[in-house]
Amino acid sequence: MAIEVRIPTILRTYTDGQKAVEGKGDTLAGLLEDLDVRHPGLRGRLITDEGVLHRFVNIYVNDEDVRFLGSLETPLKDGDSVTVLPAVAGGSR
Amino acid sequence: MLELPREMVDRIVAHARRDHPDEACGVIAGKEGIPTRVFEMENAERSPTFYRFEAKEQLRVWRDMDDADEVPFVIYHSHTATEAYPSRTDISLASEPEAHYVLVSTRSDDDVELRSYRILDGVVSEEEITVT
């Protein structure tokens, strides 16, 4: 078994157009490293140069926002489902 | 060009007026280029100069659209003191390449300013809105 990761439209250029891909890892950080092997560049869209989750990307594990689960250190196990959604945000400044 | 039924336009303008002076935001789902339903979203920032969809609500709505074979057809938000034109922040954060970005300005009590744009790779192109 593996971890299913749902990819939003704007990032499907990294997954050959696939809506969902599979990966493995004990933590979210590990999963993103694993995904980057087969989908180079994807990780760089989710994590900043400083190594933290990008502020305007939402990642959910089993529908929970990882900001409340431990961010990149969120533990994962086989069968978990991960969803990536770009935040919808903006402002008048 | 963006075609929207009058009732949807009225609804997003009413939403923007109601949340003024904070920015209001939401999404209109669509299927095969036809707008289907309006989701008024919570602005997690509750700010007069910034908006952000509340993360869990966004997941719920995106899932709901996915299950119904819908896409985010229109993403709308209001500017409460400036014109209905995408700001630099709006442009840099635009994340739905296939959506119409609709802006409502509530800076005037009397006039409704409602404009639509495509935002792709940092390039803004305005498009005409036809109300049906």
mmCIF file of C-alpha atoms in Angstrom:
data_model
loop_
_atom_site.group_PDB
_atom_site.id
_atom_site.type_symbol
_atom_site.label_atom_id
_atom_site.label_comp_id
_atom_site.label_asym_id
_atom_site.label_seq_id
_atom_site.Cartn_x
_atom_site.Cartn_y
_atom_site.Cartn_z
ATOM 1 C CA MET A 1 0.000 0.000 0.000
ATOM 2 C CA ALA A 2 1.038 3.559 -0.467
ATOM 3 C CA ILE A 3 -0.100 7.089 0.232
ATOM 4 C CA GLU A 4 -2.351 8.701 -2.342
ATOM 5 C CA VAL A 5 -1.640 12.354 -3.085
ATOM 6 C CA ARG A 6 -4.215 14.487 -4.902
ATOM 7 C CA ILE A 7 -2.645 17.147 -7.067
ATOM 8 C CA PRO A 8 -4.348 20.438 -8.021
ATOM 9 C CA THR A 9 -4.656 21.547 -11.671
ATOM 10 C CA ILE A 10 -1.902 24.142 -11.430
ATOM 11 C CA LEU A 11 0.687 21.550 -10.303
ATOM 12 C CA ARG A 12 -0.223 18.791 -12.742
ATOM 13 C CA THR A 13 2.560 19.910 -15.063
ATOM 14 C CA TYR A 14 4.811 18.052 -12.605
ATOM 15 C CA THR A 15 2.738 14.857 -12.722
ATOM 16 C CA ASP A 16 2.186 14.462 -16.474
ATOM 17 C CA GLY A 17 -1.347 15.702 -15.989
ATOM 18 C CA GLN A 18 -2.249 13.087 -13.389
ATOM 19 C CA LYS A 19 -4.837 14.137 -10.780
ATOM 20 C CA ALA A 20 -3.401 11.800 -8.160
ATOM 21 C CA VAL A 21 -0.044 10.143 -7.624
ATOM 22 C CA GLU A 22 1.312 7.708 -5.059
ATOM 23 C CA GLY A 23 4.257 8.005 -2.751
ATOM 24 C CA LYS A 24 5.674 6.816 0.537
ATOM 25 C CA GLY A 25 7.137 8.345 3.666
ATOM 26 C CA ASP A 26 6.849 8.292 7.451
ATOM 27 C CA THR A 27 6.274 12.011 7.564
ATOM 28 C CA LEU A 28 4.969 14.631 5.169
ATOM 29 C CA ALA A 29 8.559 15.831 4.630
ATOM 30 C CA GLY A 30 9.599 12.281 3.699
ATOM 31 C CA LEU A 31 6.661 11.884 1.338
ATOM 32 C CA LEU A 32 7.500 15.120 -0.475
ATOM 33 C CA GLU A 33 11.106 13.977 -0.912
ATOM 34 C CA ASP A 34 9.908 10.663 -2.299
ATOM 35 C CA LEU A 35 7.533 12.399 -4.721
ATOM 36 C CA ASP A 36 10.260 14.721 -5.920
ATOM 37 C CA VAL A 37 12.246 11.733 -7.220
ATOM 38 C CA ARG A 38 9.510 10.877 -9.743
ATOM 39 C CA HIS A 39 8.071 14.393 -10.077
ATOM 40 C CA PRO A 40 11.048 16.738 -9.950
ATOM 41 C CA GLY A 41 10.130 20.282 -9.030
ATOM 42 C CA LEU A 42 6.889 19.459 -7.214
ATOM 43 C CA ARG A 43 8.464 19.702 -3.760
ATOM 44 C CA GLY A 44 9.906 23.110 -4.607
ATOM 45 C CA ARG A 45 6.394 24.437 -5.204
ATOM 46 C CA LEU A 46 5.242 23.347 -1.757
ATOM 47 C CA ILE A 47 8.247 24.175 0.414
ATOM 48 C CA THR A 48 10.155 27.452 0.601
ATOM 49 C CA ASP A 49 13.921 27.841 0.292
ATOM 50 C CA GLU A 50 13.969 28.012 4.098
ATOM 51 C CA GLY A 51 12.481 24.533 4.235
ATOM 52 C CA VAL A 52 9.032 25.339 5.594
ATOM 53 C CA LEU A 53 5.626 24.827 4.016
ATOM 54 C CA HIS A 54 4.755 27.558 1.583
ATOM 55 C CA ARG A 55 2.308 29.963 3.216
ATOM 56 C CA PHE A 56 -0.151 29.862 0.328
ATOM 57 C CA VAL A 57 -0.349 26.126 -0.151
ATOM 58 C CA ASN A 58 -2.793 24.035 1.845
ATOM 59 C CA ILE A 59 -1.921 20.398 2.486
ATOM 60 C CA TYR A 60 -4.403 18.068 4.150
ATOM 61 C CA VAL A 61 -3.838 14.587 5.579
ATOM 62 C CA ASN A 62 -7.092 12.650 5.690
ATOM 63 C CA ASP A 63 -8.880 15.977 5.268
ATOM 64 C CA GLU A 64 -7.150 17.666 8.222
ATOM 65 C CA ASP A 65 -5.059 20.773 7.585
ATOM 66 C CA VAL A 66 -1.433 19.803 8.345
ATOM 67 C CA ARG A 67 -0.890 23.179 10.021
ATOM 68 C CA PHE A 68 -2.792 21.666 12.936
ATOM 69 C CA LEU A 69 -1.136 18.248 12.711
ATOM 70 C CA GLY A 70 2.563 19.080 12.833
ATOM 71 C CA SER A 71 3.201 20.647 9.456
ATOM 72 C CA LEU A 72 6.081 18.881 7.648
ATOM 73 C CA GLU A 73 6.576 16.562 10.620
ATOM 74 C CA THR A 74 3.007 15.224 10.340
ATOM 75 C CA PRO A 75 3.306 11.432 10.665
ATOM 76 C CA LEU A 76 2.004 9.339 7.765
ATOM 77 C CA LYS A 77 1.144 5.703 7.296
ATOM 78 C CA ASP A 78 0.152 3.482 4.399
ATOM 79 C CA GLY A 79 -3.353 4.159 3.241
ATOM 80 C CA ASP A 80 -3.383 7.815 4.289
ATOM 81 C CA SER A 81 -4.688 10.280 1.783
ATOM 82 C CA VAL A 82 -2.980 13.600 1.159
ATOM 83 C CA THR A 83 -4.561 16.507 -0.703
ATOM 84 C CA VAL A 84 -2.709 19.545 -1.984
ATOM 85 C CA LEU A 85 -4.693 22.712 -2.734
ATOM 86 C CA PRO A 86 -3.276 26.132 -3.491
ATOM 87 C CA ALA A 87 -4.796 28.664 -1.111
ATOM 88 C CA VAL A 88 -7.250 31.023 -2.755
ATOM 89 C CA ALA A 89 -6.084 34.381 -1.511
ATOM 90 C CA GLY A 90 -5.287 37.914 -2.493
ATOM 91 C CA GLY A 91 -5.647 41.436 -1.350
ATOM 92 C CA SER A 92 -6.040 44.984 -2.450
ATOM 93 C CA ARG A 93 -2.452 45.912 -1.602
ATOM 94 C CA MET B 1 -16.027 36.692 -22.237
ATOM 95 C CA LEU B 2 -17.869 35.736 -19.075
ATOM 96 C CA GLU B 3 -21.607 35.131 -19.081
ATOM 97 C CA LEU B 4 -23.363 35.187 -15.713
ATOM 98 C CA PRO B 5 -27.042 35.089 -14.783
ATOM 99 C CA ARG B 6 -28.364 38.238 -13.101
ATOM 100 C CA GLU B 7 -29.219 36.390 -9.872
ATOM 101 C CA MET B 8 -25.584 35.284 -9.418
ATOM 102 C CA VAL B 9 -24.277 38.781 -10.069
ATOM 103 C CA ASP B 10 -26.786 40.196 -7.568
ATOM 104 C CA ARG B 11 -25.761 37.609 -5.035
ATOM 105 C CA ILE B 12 -22.034 38.324 -5.164
ATOM 106 C CA VAL B 13 -22.616 42.079 -5.078
ATOM 107 C CA ALA B 14 -24.907 41.636 -2.042
ATOM 108 C CA HIS B 15 -22.243 39.479 -0.383
ATOM 109 C CA ALA B 16 -19.580 42.139 -1.013
ATOM 110 C CA ARG B 17 -21.841 44.884 0.395
ATOM 111 C CA ARG B 18 -22.706 42.826 3.441
ATOM 112 C CA ASP B 19 -19.056 42.148 4.365
ATOM 113 C CA HIS B 20 -17.894 45.699 3.638
ATOM 114 C CA PRO B 21 -15.501 47.131 4.901
ATOM 115 C CA ASP B 22 -13.881 43.675 4.985
ATOM 116 C CA GLU B 23 -13.173 41.920 1.713
ATOM 117 C CA ALA B 24 -15.701 39.253 0.713
ATOM 118 C CA CYS B 25 -14.773 36.176 -1.307
ATOM 119 C CA GLY B 26 -16.332 33.167 -2.908
ATOM 120 C CA VAL B 27 -16.514 30.837 -5.845
ATOM 121 C CA ILE B 28 -19.007 30.050 -8.576
ATOM 122 C CA ALA B 29 -18.874 26.427 -9.646
ATOM 123 C CA GLY B 30 -19.308 25.603 -13.287
ATOM 124 C CA LYS B 31 -19.706 22.671 -15.578
ATOM 125 C CA GLU B 32 -18.703 22.687 -19.223
ATOM 126 C CA GLY B 33 -18.489 26.469 -19.221
ATOM 127 C CA ILE B 34 -21.890 27.009 -17.583
ATOM 128 C CA PRO B 35 -22.056 28.522 -14.073
ATOM 129 C CA THR B 36 -23.989 26.210 -11.754
ATOM 130 C CA ARG B 37 -23.915 27.444 -8.146
ATOM 131 C CA VAL B 38 -22.475 30.096 -5.855
ATOM 132 C CA PHE B 39 -20.488 29.327 -2.716
ATOM 133 C CA GLU B 40 -20.055 32.333 -0.435
ATOM 134 C CA MET B 41 -16.808 31.602 1.383
ATOM 135 C CA GLU B 42 -15.583 32.756 4.745
ATOM 136 C CA ASN B 43 -12.712 35.227 4.524
ATOM 137 C CA ALA B 44 -10.344 33.659 7.060
ATOM 138 C CA GLU B 45 -8.427 36.948 7.226
ATOM 139 C CA ARG B 46 -11.491 39.120 8.021
ATOM 140 C CA SER B 47 -9.551 42.037 6.643
ATOM 141 C CA PRO B 48 -10.295 45.179 4.623
ATOM 142 C CA THR B 49 -7.152 44.588 2.541
ATOM 143 C CA PHE B 50 -6.741 40.834 2.308
ATOM 144 C CA TYR B 51 -8.729 37.669 1.735
ATOM 145 C CA ARG B 52 -8.069 34.000 2.030
ATOM 146 C CA PHE B 53 -10.517 31.128 1.774
ATOM 147 C CA GLU B 54 -10.764 29.269 5.072
ATOM 148 C CA ALA B 55 -8.713 26.094 4.440
ATOM 149 C CA LYS B 56 -11.144 23.416 5.593
ATOM 150 C CA GLU B 57 -14.109 25.084 3.955
ATOM 151 C CA GLN B 58 -12.130 25.295 0.729
ATOM 152 C CA LEU B 59 -11.351 21.569 0.846
ATOM 153 C CA ARG B 60 -15.030 20.774 1.455
ATOM 154 C CA VAL B 61 -16.197 22.945 -1.435
ATOM 155 C CA TRP B 62 -13.477 21.724 -3.844
ATOM 156 C CA ARG B 63 -14.409 18.105 -3.012
ATOM 157 C CA ASP B 64 -18.075 18.901 -3.475
ATOM 158 C CA MET B 65 -17.344 20.380 -6.918
ATOM 159 C CA ASP B 66 -15.108 17.449 -7.834
ATOM 160 C CA ASP B 67 -17.848 14.962 -6.951
ATOM 161 C CA ALA B 68 -20.302 16.883 -9.147
ATOM 162 C CA ASP B 69 -17.804 17.120 -12.040
ATOM 163 C CA GLU B 70 -17.692 20.879 -11.546
ATOM 164 C CA VAL B 71 -14.708 23.202 -11.556
ATOM 165 C CA PRO B 72 -14.046 26.559 -9.912
ATOM 166 C CA PHE B 73 -15.489 28.621 -12.756
ATOM 167 C CA VAL B 74 -15.388 32.043 -11.115
ATOM 168 C CA ILE B 75 -13.329 33.123 -8.126
ATOM 169 C CA TYR B 76 -14.625 36.412 -6.814
ATOM 170 C CA HIS B 77 -13.567 38.840 -4.152
ATOM 171 C CA SER B 78 -14.144 42.457 -3.277
ATOM 172 C CA HIS B 79 -11.919 45.463 -2.942
ATOM 173 C CA THR B 80 -13.440 47.811 -0.441
ATOM 174 C CA ALA B 81 -11.478 51.026 -1.002
ATOM 175 C CA THR B 82 -9.882 50.591 -4.411
ATOM 176 C CA GLU B 83 -10.948 49.841 -7.966
ATOM 177 C CA ALA B 84 -12.058 46.413 -9.196
ATOM 178 C CA TYR B 85 -8.689 45.600 -10.703
ATOM 179 C CA PRO B 86 -6.340 42.789 -9.571
ATOM 180 C CA SER B 87 -3.621 43.998 -7.200
ATOM 181 C CA ARG B 88 -0.066 42.724 -7.314
ATOM 182 C CA THR B 89 -0.948 40.339 -4.502
ATOM 183 C CA ASP B 90 -3.997 39.068 -6.426
ATOM 184 C CA ILE B 91 -1.835 38.416 -9.461
ATOM 185 C CA SER B 92 1.007 36.696 -7.665
ATOM 186 C CA LEU B 93 -1.358 34.428 -5.732
ATOM 187 C CA ALA B 94 -3.726 33.522 -8.580
ATOM 188 C CA SER B 95 -3.719 29.736 -8.532
ATOM 189 C CA GLU B 96 -6.593 28.596 -10.755
ATOM 190 C CA PRO B 97 -5.452 29.032 -14.361
ATOM 191 C CA GLU B 98 -8.836 28.099 -15.761
ATOM 192 C CA ALA B 99 -10.958 30.361 -13.563
ATOM 193 C CA HIS B 100 -12.446 33.762 -14.314
ATOM 194 C CA TYR B 101 -11.349 36.161 -11.580
ATOM 195 C CA VAL B 102 -14.187 38.535 -10.787
ATOM 196 C CA LEU B 103 -13.589 41.651 -8.717
ATOM 197 C CA VAL B 104 -16.278 43.760 -7.095
ATOM 198 C CA SER B 105 -15.485 47.174 -5.704
ATOM 199 C CA THR B 106 -17.622 48.461 -2.859
ATOM 200 C CA ARG B 107 -15.769 51.778 -2.576
ATOM 201 C CA SER B 108 -18.868 53.621 -3.787
ATOM 202 C CA ASP B 109 -22.268 53.200 -2.148
ATOM 203 C CA ASP B 110 -24.055 54.048 -5.353
ATOM 204 C CA ASP B 111 -22.168 52.416 -8.186
ATOM 205 C CA VAL B 112 -21.531 48.755 -8.717
ATOM 206 C CA GLU B 113 -18.125 48.076 -10.151
ATOM 207 C CA LEU B 114 -17.838 44.467 -11.317
ATOM 208 C CA ARG B 115 -15.086 43.334 -13.676
ATOM 209 C CA SER B 116 -13.667 40.016 -14.815
ATOM 210 C CA TYR B 117 -10.138 38.882 -15.651
ATOM 211 C CA ARG B 118 -8.065 35.917 -16.612
ATOM 212 C CA ILE B 119 -4.822 35.697 -14.664
ATOM 213 C CA LEU B 120 -2.240 33.375 -16.159
ATOM 214 C CA ASP B 121 1.454 33.272 -15.253
ATOM 215 C CA GLY B 122 1.309 36.789 -13.882
ATOM 216 C CA VAL B 123 -0.445 38.234 -16.933
ATOM 217 C CA VAL B 124 -3.846 39.870 -16.471
ATOM 218 C CA SER B 125 -6.346 40.126 -19.300
ATOM 219 C CA GLU B 126 -9.672 41.777 -18.746
ATOM 220 C CA GLU B 127 -12.736 40.242 -20.371
ATOM 221 C CA GLU B 128 -16.246 41.459 -20.930
ATOM 222 C CA ILE B 129 -19.056 40.346 -18.594
ATOM 223 C CA THR B 130 -22.448 39.644 -20.112
ATOM 224 C CA VAL B 131 -25.288 39.489 -17.608
ATOM 225 C CA THR B 132 -28.135 37.274 -18.801
#
